[in-house]
Amino acid sequence: MEGVIPAIVTPFNQEEEIDENALKIYLDFLKRGGIERIFALGTTGEFNMLSLEEKERFIKSLRASTDLKIIVNVTENSLHNALKLAKLAVDIGVEGIASLPPIYHKPSDKGIISYFEALSKFGTPLYLYNYEGKAYVDLDIVSKLAGEGVIDGVKLTTENILLLQKYLELKQSVKPFYVAIGNDELISFAIMSGSDGVVSAVANVAPELVVKLYTLLKEGKFKEALEVQKAVTSLARAINGGDYPAGVKVALKYRGIYVGSVRKPLEEKMEQNSIIYATLKELNL
């Protein structure tokens, strides 16, 4: 889980059905922007809005639409369904699978451990998707899973710099172990502190901008990178407002990539759309 990894949207047509033609055009756009791998069916992908059958269809469509490396979020409340998605993902040749802990029914620590142990049996890299405040596994359990080789890394969505630092300390003690930040505003801090990559919402809309930021950071050009980070932060704040990920899809439309709207009851907000348009214009995107 290295480099710039867009947390991709799920394109819908006007009937709110998965739009496979739009998916290919969108993925080609990301590839032209310098993207090498994607994170599918995450929060930005409205995974909780999709049925199991739709997720299965989408996974198949991804492989048919692109040669980009794919990491698939297989989060389901039941291990039974998560294993179905994981097997399909592995069968089509994804680079890795990821999962939040089960979201609605809260299993015990033992249940969480067994959930990830079962997903690890496929032999494909497995990443824990940890979302502070929404679906979070305590660090002591993460340490246990990492130390026993059950998980290969973490996608951490947080605003908490101190928490991120604790995961980077874990990375030093368990090798190999990957840490990717799931917050566009913390890209510079995370990469300079030792994170391997970023799972990014902004990279959907401006892949070239986030790739530039990552490259500057890896080259040690921190002063230049911080200027680019300001632009990334500005765009992140514009698209993250309202009913997320509506703003991501609106911004893509303004860049000429139509992926439809979000599924109801989520909706676009006109005032947010105006902010997104103005921000993209200011950044010459």
Short mmCIF file of C-alpha atoms in Angstrom, two decimals:
data_model
loop_
_atom_site.label_atom_id
_atom_site.label_comp_id
_atom_site.label_asym_id
_atom_site.label_seq_id
_atom_site.Cartn_x
_atom_site.Cartn_y
_atom_site.Cartn_z
CA MET A 1 0.00 0.00 0.00
CA GLU A 2 2.47 2.58 -1.31
CA GLY A 3 2.29 5.87 -3.16
CA VAL A 4 -0.81 7.77 -4.16
CA ILE A 5 -3.91 5.58 -4.06
CA PRO A 6 -7.24 7.17 -4.99
CA ALA A 7 -10.15 5.92 -2.91
CA ILE A 8 -12.28 5.62 -6.02
CA VAL A 9 -15.95 6.48 -6.41
CA THR A 10 -18.55 4.07 -7.73
CA PRO A 11 -20.03 5.56 -10.93
CA PHE A 12 -23.82 5.48 -11.19
CA ASN A 13 -26.14 6.25 -14.08
CA GLN A 14 -29.37 8.25 -13.74
CA GLU A 15 -31.16 5.16 -12.39
CA GLU A 16 -28.49 4.86 -9.65
CA GLU A 17 -27.17 1.66 -11.19
CA ILE A 18 -23.45 0.97 -11.64
CA ASP A 19 -22.22 2.59 -14.85
CA GLU A 20 -19.50 0.38 -16.33
CA ASN A 21 -18.83 2.64 -19.32
CA ALA A 22 -18.24 5.62 -17.03
CA LEU A 23 -15.99 3.46 -14.85
CA LYS A 24 -13.55 2.76 -17.68
CA ILE A 25 -13.35 6.42 -18.73
CA TYR A 26 -12.77 7.44 -15.12
CA LEU A 27 -10.05 4.86 -14.50
CA ASP A 28 -8.28 5.89 -17.72
CA PHE A 29 -8.32 9.48 -16.43
CA LEU A 30 -6.65 8.37 -13.20
CA LYS A 31 -4.00 6.42 -15.06
CA ARG A 32 -3.18 9.43 -17.26
CA GLY A 33 -2.74 11.42 -14.05
CA GLY A 34 0.05 9.13 -12.89
CA ILE A 35 -1.93 6.73 -10.72
CA GLU A 36 -0.70 3.12 -10.45
CA ARG A 37 -3.09 1.59 -7.91
CA ILE A 38 -6.60 2.24 -6.60
CA PHE A 39 -8.59 1.51 -3.44
CA ALA A 40 -12.10 0.36 -4.34
CA LEU A 41 -15.39 0.06 -2.45
CA GLY A 42 -14.34 2.27 0.43
CA THR A 43 -16.22 5.16 2.00
CA THR A 44 -15.70 7.25 -1.14
CA GLY A 45 -17.04 4.30 -3.14
CA GLU A 46 -20.31 4.24 -1.15
CA PHE A 47 -19.72 0.59 -0.28
CA ASN A 48 -22.45 0.64 2.35
CA MET A 49 -24.94 1.71 -0.34
CA LEU A 50 -24.29 -1.39 -2.45
CA SER A 51 -25.70 -4.90 -2.19
CA LEU A 52 -23.39 -7.88 -2.06
CA GLU A 53 -24.31 -8.72 -5.66
CA GLU A 54 -23.53 -5.18 -6.82
CA LYS A 55 -20.14 -5.30 -5.12
CA GLU A 56 -19.38 -8.59 -6.86
CA ARG A 57 -20.32 -7.09 -10.22
CA PHE A 58 -18.25 -3.99 -9.54
CA ILE A 59 -15.16 -6.01 -8.64
CA LYS A 60 -15.44 -7.92 -11.91
CA SER A 61 -15.95 -4.66 -13.83
CA LEU A 62 -12.83 -3.15 -12.28
CA ARG A 63 -10.61 -5.93 -13.57
CA ALA A 64 -12.21 -5.77 -17.01
CA SER A 65 -11.82 -1.98 -17.18
CA THR A 66 -8.22 -1.38 -16.15
CA ASP A 67 -4.74 -2.79 -15.65
CA LEU A 68 -4.18 -0.59 -12.59
CA LYS A 69 -3.30 -2.42 -9.38
CA ILE A 70 -6.39 -2.87 -7.24
CA ILE A 71 -6.96 -3.03 -3.50
CA VAL A 72 -10.56 -3.95 -2.67
CA ASN A 73 -12.36 -3.19 0.57
CA VAL A 74 -14.37 -6.33 1.37
CA THR A 75 -16.04 -4.99 4.53
CA GLU A 76 -19.25 -6.79 5.45
CA ASN A 77 -20.96 -7.19 8.80
CA SER A 78 -20.80 -10.95 8.43
CA LEU A 79 -17.60 -12.90 7.86
CA HIS A 80 -19.62 -15.14 5.53
CA ASN A 81 -20.19 -12.29 3.06
CA ALA A 82 -16.74 -10.76 3.51
CA LEU A 83 -15.17 -14.08 2.54
CA LYS A 84 -17.30 -14.20 -0.62
CA LEU A 85 -16.03 -10.80 -1.71
CA ALA A 86 -12.46 -11.61 -0.73
CA LYS A 87 -12.45 -14.86 -2.73
CA LEU A 88 -13.79 -13.09 -5.82
CA ALA A 89 -11.22 -10.31 -5.47
CA VAL A 90 -8.37 -12.78 -5.11
CA ASP A 91 -9.66 -14.86 -8.04
CA ILE A 92 -9.55 -11.85 -10.39
CA GLY A 93 -6.03 -10.99 -9.30
CA VAL A 94 -6.18 -7.96 -7.04
CA GLU A 95 -3.02 -6.68 -5.37
CA GLY A 96 -4.61 -6.71 -1.93
CA ILE A 97 -7.79 -6.75 0.11
CA ALA A 98 -8.81 -4.54 3.00
CA SER A 99 -11.56 -4.40 5.57
CA LEU A 100 -12.99 -2.28 8.30
CA PRO A 101 -14.06 -4.21 11.39
CA PRO A 102 -17.75 -5.20 11.21
CA ILE A 103 -19.68 -1.96 11.61
CA TYR A 104 -23.21 -2.44 12.98
CA HIS A 105 -23.07 -5.48 15.24
CA LYS A 106 -19.97 -5.03 17.37
CA PRO A 107 -18.03 -8.28 17.86
CA SER A 108 -15.76 -8.95 20.81
CA ASP A 109 -12.00 -8.56 20.48
CA LYS A 110 -11.85 -12.30 19.85
CA GLY A 111 -14.43 -11.95 17.09
CA ILE A 112 -12.49 -9.13 15.43
CA ILE A 113 -9.29 -11.15 15.53
CA SER A 114 -10.98 -14.22 14.05
CA TYR A 115 -12.57 -12.05 11.33
CA PHE A 116 -9.18 -10.84 10.10
CA GLU A 117 -7.53 -14.23 10.59
CA ALA A 118 -10.09 -15.76 8.25
CA LEU A 119 -9.55 -13.07 5.61
CA SER A 120 -5.79 -13.62 5.78
CA LYS A 121 -6.09 -17.26 4.69
CA PHE A 122 -6.24 -16.31 1.01
CA GLY A 123 -2.53 -15.47 1.01
CA THR A 124 -3.14 -12.05 -0.57
CA PRO A 125 -1.92 -8.94 1.29
CA LEU A 126 -4.54 -7.92 3.85
CA TYR A 127 -4.89 -4.40 5.18
CA LEU A 128 -6.89 -3.23 8.16
CA TYR A 129 -8.99 -0.20 7.27
CA ASN A 130 -9.16 1.74 10.54
CA TYR A 131 -11.48 4.75 10.67
CA GLU A 132 -11.20 6.64 13.94
CA GLY A 133 -14.59 7.61 15.32
CA LYS A 134 -16.58 5.37 12.97
CA ALA A 135 -15.15 1.86 12.75
CA TYR A 136 -12.01 1.52 14.78
CA VAL A 137 -9.89 -1.33 16.13
CA ASP A 138 -7.81 -0.51 19.20
CA LEU A 139 -4.06 -0.29 18.68
CA ASP A 140 -3.31 -3.25 20.96
CA ILE A 141 -5.39 -5.52 18.72
CA VAL A 142 -3.77 -4.04 15.61
CA SER A 143 -0.36 -4.77 17.15
CA LYS A 144 -1.37 -8.36 17.82
CA LEU A 145 -2.67 -8.86 14.27
CA ALA A 146 0.47 -7.29 12.81
CA GLY A 147 2.86 -9.16 15.08
CA GLU A 148 1.28 -12.49 14.16
CA GLY A 149 1.42 -11.71 10.43
CA VAL A 150 -2.35 -11.61 10.02
CA ILE A 151 -2.40 -8.13 8.49
CA ASP A 152 0.19 -6.53 6.24
CA GLY A 153 -0.62 -2.91 6.99
CA VAL A 154 -3.19 -0.30 7.88
CA LYS A 155 -5.12 2.38 6.06
CA LEU A 156 -5.65 4.90 8.86
CA THR A 157 -8.32 7.57 8.50
CA THR A 158 -7.77 10.08 11.28
CA GLU A 159 -7.12 13.73 12.06
CA ASN A 160 -5.08 12.70 15.11
CA ILE A 161 -1.36 13.22 14.48
CA LEU A 162 -0.40 11.53 17.74
CA LEU A 163 -2.39 8.44 16.79
CA LEU A 164 -0.69 8.34 13.40
CA GLN A 165 2.69 8.49 15.11
CA LYS A 166 1.80 5.42 17.19
CA TYR A 167 1.08 3.48 14.01
CA LEU A 168 4.39 4.61 12.54
CA GLU A 169 6.11 3.34 15.69
CA LEU A 170 4.39 -0.01 15.12
CA LYS A 171 5.71 0.05 11.55
CA GLN A 172 9.24 0.25 12.93
CA SER A 173 8.78 -2.77 15.18
CA VAL A 174 6.88 -5.02 12.74
CA LYS A 175 8.44 -5.42 9.30
CA PRO A 176 7.26 -5.40 6.64
CA PHE A 177 4.22 -3.37 7.69
CA TYR A 178 2.64 -0.63 5.60
CA VAL A 179 0.90 2.50 6.89
CA ALA A 180 -1.15 4.68 4.54
CA ILE A 181 -2.84 7.84 5.74
CA GLY A 182 -6.48 8.32 4.75
CA ASN A 183 -6.51 12.10 5.18
CA ASP A 184 -5.45 14.45 2.36
CA GLU A 185 -4.68 17.29 4.75
CA LEU A 186 -2.03 15.18 6.51
CA ILE A 187 -0.19 13.88 3.45
CA SER A 188 2.95 15.94 3.96
CA PHE A 189 3.18 15.23 7.67
CA ALA A 190 2.49 11.53 7.16
CA ILE A 191 5.03 10.97 4.36
CA MET A 192 7.74 13.03 6.07
CA SER A 193 7.09 11.00 9.23
CA GLY A 194 7.48 7.65 7.48
CA SER A 195 4.09 6.69 6.03
CA ASP A 196 4.22 4.60 2.88
CA GLY A 197 1.40 6.29 1.02
CA VAL A 198 -1.94 8.02 1.03
CA VAL A 199 -5.41 6.69 0.25
CA SER A 200 -6.77 9.91 -1.16
CA ALA A 201 -10.09 11.48 -2.09
CA VAL A 202 -8.43 14.45 -3.81
CA ALA A 203 -6.45 12.09 -6.07
CA ASN A 204 -9.74 11.20 -7.77
CA VAL A 205 -10.22 14.78 -8.87
CA ALA A 206 -6.63 15.97 -9.29
CA PRO A 207 -4.43 12.88 -9.53
CA GLU A 208 -1.59 14.86 -11.07
CA LEU A 209 -1.57 17.27 -8.11
CA VAL A 210 -1.36 14.59 -5.42
CA VAL A 211 1.24 12.62 -7.40
CA LYS A 212 3.31 15.81 -7.67
CA LEU A 213 3.05 16.32 -3.89
CA TYR A 214 4.10 12.75 -3.15
CA THR A 215 7.03 12.94 -5.58
CA LEU A 216 8.32 16.20 -4.09
CA LEU A 217 8.13 14.74 -0.59
CA LYS A 218 10.02 11.59 -1.59
CA GLU A 219 12.67 13.75 -3.28
CA GLY A 220 13.11 15.79 -0.11
CA LYS A 221 11.87 19.01 -1.73
CA PHE A 222 9.84 19.93 1.33
CA LYS A 223 9.46 23.67 0.72
CA GLU A 224 7.97 23.07 -2.73
CA ALA A 225 5.88 20.21 -1.37
CA LEU A 226 4.29 22.37 1.31
CA GLU A 227 3.06 24.80 -1.35
CA VAL A 228 1.43 21.92 -3.22
CA GLN A 229 0.01 20.64 0.07
CA LYS A 230 -1.83 23.95 0.47
CA ALA A 231 -3.56 23.36 -2.86
CA VAL A 232 -4.41 19.76 -1.95
CA THR A 233 -5.80 20.90 1.41
CA SER A 234 -7.91 23.59 -0.24
CA LEU A 235 -9.43 21.06 -2.63
CA ALA A 236 -9.91 18.49 0.14
CA ARG A 237 -11.91 20.96 2.23
CA ALA A 238 -14.05 21.85 -0.77
CA ILE A 239 -14.98 18.27 -1.68
CA ASN A 240 -15.34 16.89 1.86
CA GLY A 241 -18.24 19.10 2.88
CA GLY A 242 -21.90 18.21 2.52
CA ASP A 243 -23.07 14.64 1.97
CA TYR A 244 -19.77 12.90 1.30
CA PRO A 245 -18.78 11.73 -1.32
CA ALA A 246 -21.15 13.95 -3.32
CA GLY A 247 -18.45 16.61 -3.59
CA VAL A 248 -15.95 14.19 -5.12
CA LYS A 249 -18.39 13.27 -7.88
CA VAL A 250 -19.27 16.92 -8.52
CA ALA A 251 -15.59 17.85 -8.78
CA LEU A 252 -14.99 15.02 -11.24
CA LYS A 253 -17.87 16.34 -13.36
CA TYR A 254 -16.26 19.79 -13.40
CA ARG A 255 -13.06 18.13 -14.66
CA GLY A 256 -14.99 16.49 -17.49
CA ILE A 257 -15.38 13.03 -15.96
CA TYR A 258 -19.04 12.16 -15.41
CA VAL A 259 -19.59 9.47 -12.76
CA GLY A 260 -23.16 10.37 -11.83
CA SER A 261 -24.33 11.45 -8.42
CA VAL A 262 -24.49 9.80 -5.01
CA ARG A 263 -27.22 7.39 -4.05
CA LYS A 264 -30.17 8.79 -2.13
CA PRO A 265 -30.72 9.77 0.61
CA LEU A 266 -27.31 11.40 0.05
CA GLU A 267 -27.57 14.50 -2.10
CA GLU A 268 -25.57 17.32 -3.61
CA LYS A 269 -25.58 20.79 -2.06
CA MET A 270 -25.62 23.74 -4.45
CA GLU A 271 -23.59 25.95 -2.13
CA GLN A 272 -20.90 23.25 -1.91
CA ASN A 273 -20.90 22.85 -5.69
CA SER A 274 -20.15 26.56 -6.05
CA ILE A 275 -17.22 26.28 -3.64
CA ILE A 276 -15.84 23.27 -5.53
CA TYR A 277 -16.09 25.07 -8.88
CA ALA A 278 -14.36 28.16 -7.52
CA THR A 279 -11.61 26.10 -5.93
CA LEU A 280 -10.89 24.16 -9.10
CA LYS A 281 -10.81 27.39 -11.09
CA GLU A 282 -8.43 28.98 -8.59
CA LEU A 283 -6.11 25.96 -8.90
CA ASN A 284 -6.34 26.05 -12.72
CA LEU A 285 -7.82 22.55 -12.81
#
